[in-house]
Amino acid sequence: MKTGIKKLFFEGNILVVLAFRIFLIMFLLMLSRIGFLVFNASMFPGLSAHDFIDIMRGGIVFDLAAVVYFNALIIILHIIPSDIRYKALWQQICKYLFFIFNGLALAVNGADYVYFRFLNKRATADIFGTFENEEGLAKMFFRFLFDYWPATLYTLFLMALMVLLYRLAKPEKPQTRNRFIRFSLNLAAVPLILALAVGAARGGFKHSTRPITISNAARYVDDPRLVPVVLNTPFSIVRTFGMKELERYQFFGE
């Protein structure tokens, strides 16, 4: 009986695998934040251990939000209460979507190791407008990769680590006789997981909590110069996307 329960809830359980994959990208974003600090150490003189702890504590909030933004589809594909989730093709789709979306998140974070030095802030959605009229963009991109090769290598290392660690958890279809109980448990988990995801994306679970923005990072550090370190670039880009259009209106009306 104990073996059956363990198999149903832990070994290969797709929801446990989903949790592992979420924690994996959280871990990689934490390493990316440390990389951001290391590559820009000269811009943060006098950083104390207390400051570092505050940065990492606050960073969890913004990393969680970014993970939900970039993995919303992946989360849905994992929680659909159907055995189709265990099909090889389904899992292949989940894997490549995970690599694409989270690889992109790590890439924009890595680019900001260098871009930050010129703007003294995290990149936002307006970066797309900055380069849209540039000629020879591909040449500029590859030159960037070679000129700042340490940042490129570290970002590639994080991506390789993502691929390597992803393989550690693989869902297995539970061999339980009572399919109704299994379906009921999975169905009951759907609203719970969606509620957790919405709370993570908003930055809190209180009804009065407004969705976190870039300015909220200042809550976690005493020195405003450290605000960009608390943030991550995927979050900054998503939260500022379309802001120019919204600024034309007040309360969504003229």
PDB file of C-alpha atoms in Angstrom:
ATOM      1  CA  MET A   1       0.000   0.000   0.000  1.00  0.00           C
ATOM      2  CA  LYS A   2       2.797   2.412   0.922  1.00  0.00           C
ATOM      3  CA  THR A   3       4.555   1.630  -2.341  1.00  0.00           C
ATOM      4  CA  GLY A   4       1.387   2.457  -4.278  1.00  0.00           C
ATOM      5  CA  ILE A   5       0.958   5.801  -2.514  1.00  0.00           C
ATOM      6  CA  LYS A   6       4.618   6.679  -3.054  1.00  0.00           C
ATOM      7  CA  LYS A   7       4.309   5.844  -6.745  1.00  0.00           C
ATOM      8  CA  LEU A   8       1.116   7.913  -7.092  1.00  0.00           C
ATOM      9  CA  PHE A   9       2.373  11.056  -5.378  1.00  0.00           C
ATOM     10  CA  PHE A  10       6.147  11.131  -5.766  1.00  0.00           C
ATOM     11  CA  GLU A  11       7.961   8.804  -8.142  1.00  0.00           C
ATOM     12  CA  GLY A  12       7.428  10.221 -11.601  1.00  0.00           C
ATOM     13  CA  ASN A  13       4.332  12.163 -10.582  1.00  0.00           C
ATOM     14  CA  ILE A  14       3.926  14.807 -13.261  1.00  0.00           C
ATOM     15  CA  LEU A  15       3.041  17.546 -10.765  1.00  0.00           C
ATOM     16  CA  VAL A  16       6.192  16.809  -8.775  1.00  0.00           C
ATOM     17  CA  VAL A  17       8.127  16.891 -12.051  1.00  0.00           C
ATOM     18  CA  LEU A  18       6.540  20.274 -12.853  1.00  0.00           C
ATOM     19  CA  ALA A  19       7.608  21.589  -9.439  1.00  0.00           C
ATOM     20  CA  PHE A  20      11.147  20.348 -10.088  1.00  0.00           C
ATOM     21  CA  ARG A  21      11.237  22.133 -13.454  1.00  0.00           C
ATOM     22  CA  ILE A  22       9.989  25.378 -11.906  1.00  0.00           C
ATOM     23  CA  PHE A  23      12.615  25.170  -9.163  1.00  0.00           C
ATOM     24  CA  LEU A  24      15.231  24.419 -11.826  1.00  0.00           C
ATOM     25  CA  ILE A  25      14.648  27.664 -13.697  1.00  0.00           C
ATOM     26  CA  MET A  26      14.435  29.536 -10.373  1.00  0.00           C
ATOM     27  CA  PHE A  27      17.861  28.130  -9.495  1.00  0.00           C
ATOM     28  CA  LEU A  28      19.256  29.177 -12.879  1.00  0.00           C
ATOM     29  CA  LEU A  29      17.847  32.688 -12.536  1.00  0.00           C
ATOM     30  CA  MET A  30      19.513  32.907  -9.125  1.00  0.00           C
ATOM     31  CA  LEU A  31      22.844  31.913 -10.708  1.00  0.00           C
ATOM     32  CA  SER A  32      22.187  34.447 -13.459  1.00  0.00           C
ATOM     33  CA  ARG A  33      21.657  37.170 -10.859  1.00  0.00           C
ATOM     34  CA  ILE A  34      24.964  36.247  -9.225  1.00  0.00           C
ATOM     35  CA  GLY A  35      26.571  36.443 -12.661  1.00  0.00           C
ATOM     36  CA  PHE A  36      25.041  39.891 -13.149  1.00  0.00           C
ATOM     37  CA  LEU A  37      26.654  40.992  -9.887  1.00  0.00           C
ATOM     38  CA  VAL A  38      30.040  39.496 -10.727  1.00  0.00           C
ATOM     39  CA  PHE A  39      30.224  40.990 -14.225  1.00  0.00           C
ATOM     40  CA  ASN A  40      29.218  44.403 -12.892  1.00  0.00           C
ATOM     41  CA  ALA A  41      30.976  44.285  -9.518  1.00  0.00           C
ATOM     42  CA  SER A  42      32.691  47.639 -10.123  1.00  0.00           C
ATOM     43  CA  MET A  43      29.279  49.328 -10.320  1.00  0.00           C
ATOM     44  CA  PHE A  44      28.260  48.114  -6.869  1.00  0.00           C
ATOM     45  CA  PRO A  45      31.163  49.058  -4.550  1.00  0.00           C
ATOM     46  CA  GLY A  46      30.832  48.291  -0.870  1.00  0.00           C
ATOM     47  CA  LEU A  47      28.266  45.541  -1.316  1.00  0.00           C
ATOM     48  CA  SER A  48      27.840  43.875   2.080  1.00  0.00           C
ATOM     49  CA  ALA A  49      26.685  40.380   3.001  1.00  0.00           C
ATOM     50  CA  HIS A  50      23.466  41.922   4.327  1.00  0.00           C
ATOM     51  CA  ASP A  51      22.892  43.643   0.983  1.00  0.00           C
ATOM     52  CA  PHE A  52      23.498  40.381  -0.854  1.00  0.00           C
ATOM     53  CA  ILE A  53      20.963  38.517   1.301  1.00  0.00           C
ATOM     54  CA  ASP A  54      18.373  41.259   0.731  1.00  0.00           C
ATOM     55  CA  ILE A  55      18.999  41.125  -3.015  1.00  0.00           C
ATOM     56  CA  MET A  56      18.573  37.356  -3.192  1.00  0.00           C
ATOM     57  CA  ARG A  57      15.474  37.429  -0.976  1.00  0.00           C
ATOM     58  CA  GLY A  58      13.811  40.099  -3.081  1.00  0.00           C
ATOM     59  CA  GLY A  59      14.962  38.464  -6.273  1.00  0.00           C
ATOM     60  CA  ILE A  60      12.873  35.379  -5.517  1.00  0.00           C
ATOM     61  CA  VAL A  61       9.683  37.435  -5.860  1.00  0.00           C
ATOM     62  CA  PHE A  62      10.611  38.795  -9.287  1.00  0.00           C
ATOM     63  CA  ASP A  63      12.050  35.497 -10.483  1.00  0.00           C
ATOM     64  CA  LEU A  64       8.811  33.722  -9.588  1.00  0.00           C
ATOM     65  CA  ALA A  65       6.841  36.274 -11.584  1.00  0.00           C
ATOM     66  CA  ALA A  66       9.165  35.909 -14.573  1.00  0.00           C
ATOM     67  CA  VAL A  67       8.959  32.117 -14.391  1.00  0.00           C
ATOM     68  CA  VAL A  68       5.163  32.254 -14.560  1.00  0.00           C
ATOM     69  CA  TYR A  69       5.258  34.758 -17.451  1.00  0.00           C
ATOM     70  CA  PHE A  70       7.601  32.582 -19.485  1.00  0.00           C
ATOM     71  CA  ASN A  71       6.200  29.194 -18.453  1.00  0.00           C
ATOM     72  CA  ALA A  72       2.445  29.752 -18.386  1.00  0.00           C
ATOM     73  CA  LEU A  73       1.872  27.471 -21.373  1.00  0.00           C
ATOM     74  CA  ILE A  74       4.223  24.839 -19.984  1.00  0.00           C
ATOM     75  CA  ILE A  75       2.382  24.854 -16.648  1.00  0.00           C
ATOM     76  CA  ILE A  76      -0.966  24.362 -18.422  1.00  0.00           C
ATOM     77  CA  LEU A  77       0.421  21.468 -20.471  1.00  0.00           C
ATOM     78  CA  HIS A  78       1.528  19.761 -17.233  1.00  0.00           C
ATOM     79  CA  ILE A  79      -1.712  20.150 -15.263  1.00  0.00           C
ATOM     80  CA  ILE A  80      -4.303  19.106 -17.842  1.00  0.00           C
ATOM     81  CA  PRO A  81      -6.024  16.174 -16.061  1.00  0.00           C
ATOM     82  CA  SER A  82      -5.515  13.674 -18.854  1.00  0.00           C
ATOM     83  CA  ASP A  83      -3.154  10.776 -19.466  1.00  0.00           C
ATOM     84  CA  ILE A  84      -2.105  12.458 -22.707  1.00  0.00           C
ATOM     85  CA  ARG A  85       0.445  14.311 -20.562  1.00  0.00           C
ATOM     86  CA  TYR A  86       2.485  11.127 -20.315  1.00  0.00           C
ATOM     87  CA  LYS A  87       2.712  10.565 -24.074  1.00  0.00           C
ATOM     88  CA  ALA A  88       6.238  10.786 -25.489  1.00  0.00           C
ATOM     89  CA  LEU A  89       5.247  13.426 -28.071  1.00  0.00           C
ATOM     90  CA  TRP A  90       3.543  15.552 -25.400  1.00  0.00           C
ATOM     91  CA  GLN A  91       6.625  15.469 -23.220  1.00  0.00           C
ATOM     92  CA  GLN A  92       8.838  16.292 -26.198  1.00  0.00           C
ATOM     93  CA  ILE A  93       6.713  19.376 -26.859  1.00  0.00           C
ATOM     94  CA  CYS A  94       6.963  20.368 -23.187  1.00  0.00           C
ATOM     95  CA  LYS A  95      10.732  19.885 -23.244  1.00  0.00           C
ATOM     96  CA  TYR A  96      11.408  22.030 -26.275  1.00  0.00           C
ATOM     97  CA  LEU A  97       9.002  24.744 -25.154  1.00  0.00           C
ATOM     98  CA  PHE A  98      10.811  24.759 -21.808  1.00  0.00           C
ATOM     99  CA  PHE A  99      14.203  25.090 -23.492  1.00  0.00           C
ATOM    100  CA  ILE A 100      13.019  27.801 -25.900  1.00  0.00           C
ATOM    101  CA  PHE A 101      11.207  30.038 -23.419  1.00  0.00           C
ATOM    102  CA  ASN A 102      13.653  29.662 -20.548  1.00  0.00           C
ATOM    103  CA  GLY A 103      16.664  29.741 -22.851  1.00  0.00           C
ATOM    104  CA  LEU A 104      15.354  33.089 -24.080  1.00  0.00           C
ATOM    105  CA  ALA A 105      14.953  34.281 -20.481  1.00  0.00           C
ATOM    106  CA  LEU A 106      18.549  33.330 -19.673  1.00  0.00           C
ATOM    107  CA  ALA A 107      19.761  34.920 -22.915  1.00  0.00           C
ATOM    108  CA  VAL A 108      18.212  38.341 -22.257  1.00  0.00           C
ATOM    109  CA  ASN A 109      19.533  38.193 -18.702  1.00  0.00           C
ATOM    110  CA  GLY A 110      22.989  37.414 -20.074  1.00  0.00           C
ATOM    111  CA  ALA A 111      22.828  40.254 -22.594  1.00  0.00           C
ATOM    112  CA  ASP A 112      22.034  42.604 -19.732  1.00  0.00           C
ATOM    113  CA  TYR A 113      25.322  41.744 -18.036  1.00  0.00           C
ATOM    114  CA  VAL A 114      26.820  44.109 -20.601  1.00  0.00           C
ATOM    115  CA  TYR A 115      23.898  46.299 -21.695  1.00  0.00           C
ATOM    116  CA  PHE A 116      23.440  47.417 -18.078  1.00  0.00           C
ATOM    117  CA  ARG A 117      26.848  49.116 -18.132  1.00  0.00           C
ATOM    118  CA  PHE A 118      25.663  51.575 -20.778  1.00  0.00           C
ATOM    119  CA  LEU A 119      22.195  52.398 -19.402  1.00  0.00           C
ATOM    120  CA  ASN A 120      22.667  51.737 -15.675  1.00  0.00           C
ATOM    121  CA  LYS A 121      19.298  49.984 -15.599  1.00  0.00           C
ATOM    122  CA  ARG A 122      17.766  46.674 -16.587  1.00  0.00           C
ATOM    123  CA  ALA A 123      16.734  46.442 -20.230  1.00  0.00           C
ATOM    124  CA  THR A 124      13.034  47.113 -20.828  1.00  0.00           C
ATOM    125  CA  ALA A 125      10.685  46.614 -23.769  1.00  0.00           C
ATOM    126  CA  ASP A 126      11.910  49.792 -25.451  1.00  0.00           C
ATOM    127  CA  ILE A 127      15.102  47.913 -26.356  1.00  0.00           C
ATOM    128  CA  PHE A 128      13.244  46.530 -29.380  1.00  0.00           C
ATOM    129  CA  GLY A 129      12.631  50.050 -30.664  1.00  0.00           C
ATOM    130  CA  THR A 130      16.265  50.962 -30.094  1.00  0.00           C
ATOM    131  CA  PHE A 131      17.523  48.414 -32.599  1.00  0.00           C
ATOM    132  CA  GLU A 132      14.630  48.131 -35.050  1.00  0.00           C
ATOM    133  CA  ASN A 133      16.178  50.598 -37.533  1.00  0.00           C
ATOM    134  CA  GLU A 134      19.761  49.416 -37.122  1.00  0.00           C
ATOM    135  CA  GLU A 135      21.495  48.132 -40.246  1.00  0.00           C
ATOM    136  CA  GLY A 136      23.736  45.091 -39.993  1.00  0.00           C
ATOM    137  CA  LEU A 137      22.000  43.924 -36.838  1.00  0.00           C
ATOM    138  CA  ALA A 138      23.159  40.322 -37.272  1.00  0.00           C
ATOM    139  CA  LYS A 139      26.782  41.456 -37.602  1.00  0.00           C
ATOM    140  CA  MET A 140      26.401  43.627 -34.506  1.00  0.00           C
ATOM    141  CA  PHE A 141      24.911  40.697 -32.594  1.00  0.00           C
ATOM    142  CA  PHE A 142      27.780  38.311 -33.356  1.00  0.00           C
ATOM    143  CA  ARG A 143      30.341  40.984 -32.607  1.00  0.00           C
ATOM    144  CA  PHE A 144      28.676  41.475 -29.235  1.00  0.00           C
ATOM    145  CA  LEU A 145      28.970  37.742 -28.526  1.00  0.00           C
ATOM    146  CA  PHE A 146      32.696  37.713 -29.288  1.00  0.00           C
ATOM    147  CA  ASP A 147      33.598  41.059 -27.720  1.00  0.00           C
ATOM    148  CA  TYR A 148      31.978  40.104 -24.433  1.00  0.00           C
ATOM    149  CA  TRP A 149      32.831  36.413 -24.539  1.00  0.00           C
ATOM    150  CA  PRO A 150      32.944  35.871 -20.730  1.00  0.00           C
ATOM    151  CA  ALA A 151      29.267  36.843 -20.464  1.00  0.00           C
ATOM    152  CA  THR A 152      28.494  34.696 -23.510  1.00  0.00           C
ATOM    153  CA  LEU A 153      30.266  31.661 -22.050  1.00  0.00           C
ATOM    154  CA  TYR A 154      28.552  32.023 -18.679  1.00  0.00           C
ATOM    155  CA  THR A 155      25.136  32.278 -20.320  1.00  0.00           C
ATOM    156  CA  LEU A 156      25.863  29.203 -22.451  1.00  0.00           C
ATOM    157  CA  PHE A 157      26.968  27.399 -19.288  1.00  0.00           C
ATOM    158  CA  LEU A 158      23.604  28.156 -17.653  1.00  0.00           C
ATOM    159  CA  MET A 159      21.757  26.916 -20.735  1.00  0.00           C
ATOM    160  CA  ALA A 160      23.796  23.705 -20.791  1.00  0.00           C
ATOM    161  CA  LEU A 161      23.081  23.231 -17.087  1.00  0.00           C
ATOM    162  CA  MET A 162      19.374  23.675 -17.813  1.00  0.00           C
ATOM    163  CA  VAL A 163      19.451  20.915 -20.434  1.00  0.00           C
ATOM    164  CA  LEU A 164      21.503  18.613 -18.208  1.00  0.00           C
ATOM    165  CA  LEU A 165      19.410  19.005 -15.041  1.00  0.00           C
ATOM    166  CA  TYR A 166      16.107  18.848 -16.914  1.00  0.00           C
ATOM    167  CA  ARG A 167      16.758  15.150 -17.514  1.00  0.00           C
ATOM    168  CA  LEU A 168      16.830  14.364 -13.792  1.00  0.00           C
ATOM    169  CA  ALA A 169      13.039  14.288 -13.493  1.00  0.00           C
ATOM    170  CA  LYS A 170      10.841  12.384 -15.914  1.00  0.00           C
ATOM    171  CA  PRO A 171       7.095  11.817 -15.508  1.00  0.00           C
ATOM    172  CA  GLU A 172       5.803   8.271 -15.479  1.00  0.00           C
ATOM    173  CA  LYS A 173       2.211   7.225 -15.946  1.00  0.00           C
ATOM    174  CA  PRO A 174       0.935   5.923 -12.575  1.00  0.00           C
ATOM    175  CA  GLN A 175       0.018   2.247 -12.602  1.00  0.00           C
ATOM    176  CA  THR A 176      -2.993   2.640 -10.334  1.00  0.00           C
ATOM    177  CA  ARG A 177      -6.142   0.595 -10.677  1.00  0.00           C
ATOM    178  CA  ASN A 178      -8.591   3.314  -9.661  1.00  0.00           C
ATOM    179  CA  ARG A 179      -8.423   5.842 -12.486  1.00  0.00           C
ATOM    180  CA  PHE A 180     -11.329   7.820 -11.025  1.00  0.00           C
ATOM    181  CA  ILE A 181      -9.381   8.674  -7.864  1.00  0.00           C
ATOM    182  CA  ARG A 182      -6.330   9.653  -9.896  1.00  0.00           C
ATOM    183  CA  PHE A 183      -8.410  11.837 -12.228  1.00  0.00           C
ATOM    184  CA  SER A 184     -10.217  13.462  -9.270  1.00  0.00           C
ATOM    185  CA  LEU A 185      -6.933  14.287  -7.534  1.00  0.00           C
ATOM    186  CA  ASN A 186      -5.454  15.768 -10.689  1.00  0.00           C
ATOM    187  CA  LEU A 187      -8.607  17.760 -11.402  1.00  0.00           C
ATOM    188  CA  ALA A 188      -8.627  19.139  -7.850  1.00  0.00           C
ATOM    189  CA  ALA A 189      -4.999  20.184  -8.254  1.00  0.00           C
ATOM    190  CA  VAL A 190      -5.737  22.379 -11.288  1.00  0.00           C
ATOM    191  CA  PRO A 191      -7.367  25.366  -9.496  1.00  0.00           C
ATOM    192  CA  LEU A 192      -4.775  25.162  -6.706  1.00  0.00           C
ATOM    193  CA  ILE A 193      -1.852  25.310  -9.123  1.00  0.00           C
ATOM    194  CA  LEU A 194      -3.469  28.093 -11.161  1.00  0.00           C
ATOM    195  CA  ALA A 195      -4.068  30.092  -7.971  1.00  0.00           C
ATOM    196  CA  LEU A 196      -0.423  29.641  -6.966  1.00  0.00           C
ATOM    197  CA  ALA A 197       0.710  30.718 -10.434  1.00  0.00           C
ATOM    198  CA  VAL A 198      -1.481  33.841 -10.405  1.00  0.00           C
ATOM    199  CA  GLY A 199      -0.237  34.741  -6.929  1.00  0.00           C
ATOM    200  CA  ALA A 200       3.372  34.302  -8.022  1.00  0.00           C
ATOM    201  CA  ALA A 201       2.823  36.448 -11.117  1.00  0.00           C
ATOM    202  CA  ARG A 202       1.177  39.186  -9.041  1.00  0.00           C
ATOM    203  CA  GLY A 203       3.852  39.106  -6.351  1.00  0.00           C
ATOM    204  CA  GLY A 204       1.504  38.099  -3.553  1.00  0.00           C
ATOM    205  CA  PHE A 205      -1.708  36.309  -2.639  1.00  0.00           C
ATOM    206  CA  LYS A 206      -3.609  39.054  -0.823  1.00  0.00           C
ATOM    207  CA  HIS A 207      -6.684  40.374  -2.595  1.00  0.00           C
ATOM    208  CA  SER A 208      -5.405  43.917  -2.083  1.00  0.00           C
ATOM    209  CA  THR A 209      -2.017  43.147  -3.640  1.00  0.00           C
ATOM    210  CA  ARG A 210      -1.507  44.912  -6.943  1.00  0.00           C
ATOM    211  CA  PRO A 211       0.683  43.212  -9.571  1.00  0.00           C
ATOM    212  CA  ILE A 212       4.322  43.980  -8.822  1.00  0.00           C
ATOM    213  CA  THR A 213       6.185  46.366 -11.072  1.00  0.00           C
ATOM    214  CA  ILE A 214       9.803  47.417 -11.473  1.00  0.00           C
ATOM    215  CA  SER A 215       9.468  50.080  -8.788  1.00  0.00           C
ATOM    216  CA  ASN A 216       8.547  47.468  -6.165  1.00  0.00           C
ATOM    217  CA  ALA A 217      12.142  46.180  -6.181  1.00  0.00           C
ATOM    218  CA  ALA A 218      13.119  49.176  -4.044  1.00  0.00           C
ATOM    219  CA  ARG A 219      11.299  47.594  -1.099  1.00  0.00           C
ATOM    220  CA  TYR A 220      13.979  44.966  -0.705  1.00  0.00           C
ATOM    221  CA  VAL A 221      17.147  47.078  -0.591  1.00  0.00           C
ATOM    222  CA  ASP A 222      18.280  50.144   1.329  1.00  0.00           C
ATOM    223  CA  ASP A 223      20.497  51.400  -1.495  1.00  0.00           C
ATOM    224  CA  PRO A 224      18.488  52.342  -4.646  1.00  0.00           C
ATOM    225  CA  ARG A 225      21.558  51.539  -6.773  1.00  0.00           C
ATOM    226  CA  LEU A 226      20.919  47.864  -6.008  1.00  0.00           C
ATOM    227  CA  VAL A 227      17.394  47.840  -7.445  1.00  0.00           C
ATOM    228  CA  PRO A 228      18.525  46.516 -10.874  1.00  0.00           C
ATOM    229  CA  VAL A 229      20.160  43.526  -9.179  1.00  0.00           C
ATOM    230  CA  VAL A 230      16.925  42.582  -7.423  1.00  0.00           C
ATOM    231  CA  LEU A 231      15.134  42.595 -10.766  1.00  0.00           C
ATOM    232  CA  ASN A 232      15.653  40.278 -13.693  1.00  0.00           C
ATOM    233  CA  THR A 233      15.535  41.298 -17.351  1.00  0.00           C
ATOM    234  CA  PRO A 234      12.714  38.950 -18.470  1.00  0.00           C
ATOM    235  CA  PHE A 235      10.461  40.507 -15.813  1.00  0.00           C
ATOM    236  CA  SER A 236      11.497  44.055 -16.781  1.00  0.00           C
ATOM    237  CA  ILE A 237      10.770  43.466 -20.455  1.00  0.00           C
ATOM    238  CA  VAL A 238       7.381  41.821 -19.891  1.00  0.00           C
ATOM    239  CA  ARG A 239       6.214  44.432 -17.370  1.00  0.00           C
ATOM    240  CA  THR A 240       7.121  47.350 -19.652  1.00  0.00           C
ATOM    241  CA  PHE A 241       5.839  45.841 -22.889  1.00  0.00           C
ATOM    242  CA  GLY A 242       3.197  48.137 -24.389  1.00  0.00           C
ATOM    243  CA  MET A 243       3.631  50.812 -21.713  1.00  0.00           C
ATOM    244  CA  LYS A 244       3.954  53.576 -24.307  1.00  0.00           C
ATOM    245  CA  GLU A 245       0.512  52.730 -25.605  1.00  0.00           C
ATOM    246  CA  LEU A 246      -0.977  52.636 -22.106  1.00  0.00           C
ATOM    247  CA  GLU A 247       0.549  55.974 -21.185  1.00  0.00           C
ATOM    248  CA  ARG A 248      -1.675  57.659 -23.754  1.00  0.00           C
ATOM    249  CA  TYR A 249      -4.653  56.963 -21.540  1.00  0.00           C
ATOM    250  CA  GLN A 250      -5.554  57.433 -17.895  1.00  0.00           C
ATOM    251  CA  PHE A 251      -7.376  54.559 -16.244  1.00  0.00           C
ATOM    252  CA  PHE A 252      -7.772  53.042 -19.706  1.00  0.00           C
ATOM    253  CA  GLY A 253      -9.818  55.981 -20.886  1.00  0.00           C
ATOM    254  CA  GLU A 254      -9.022  59.398 -22.234  1.00  0.00           C
TER     255      GLU A 254
END
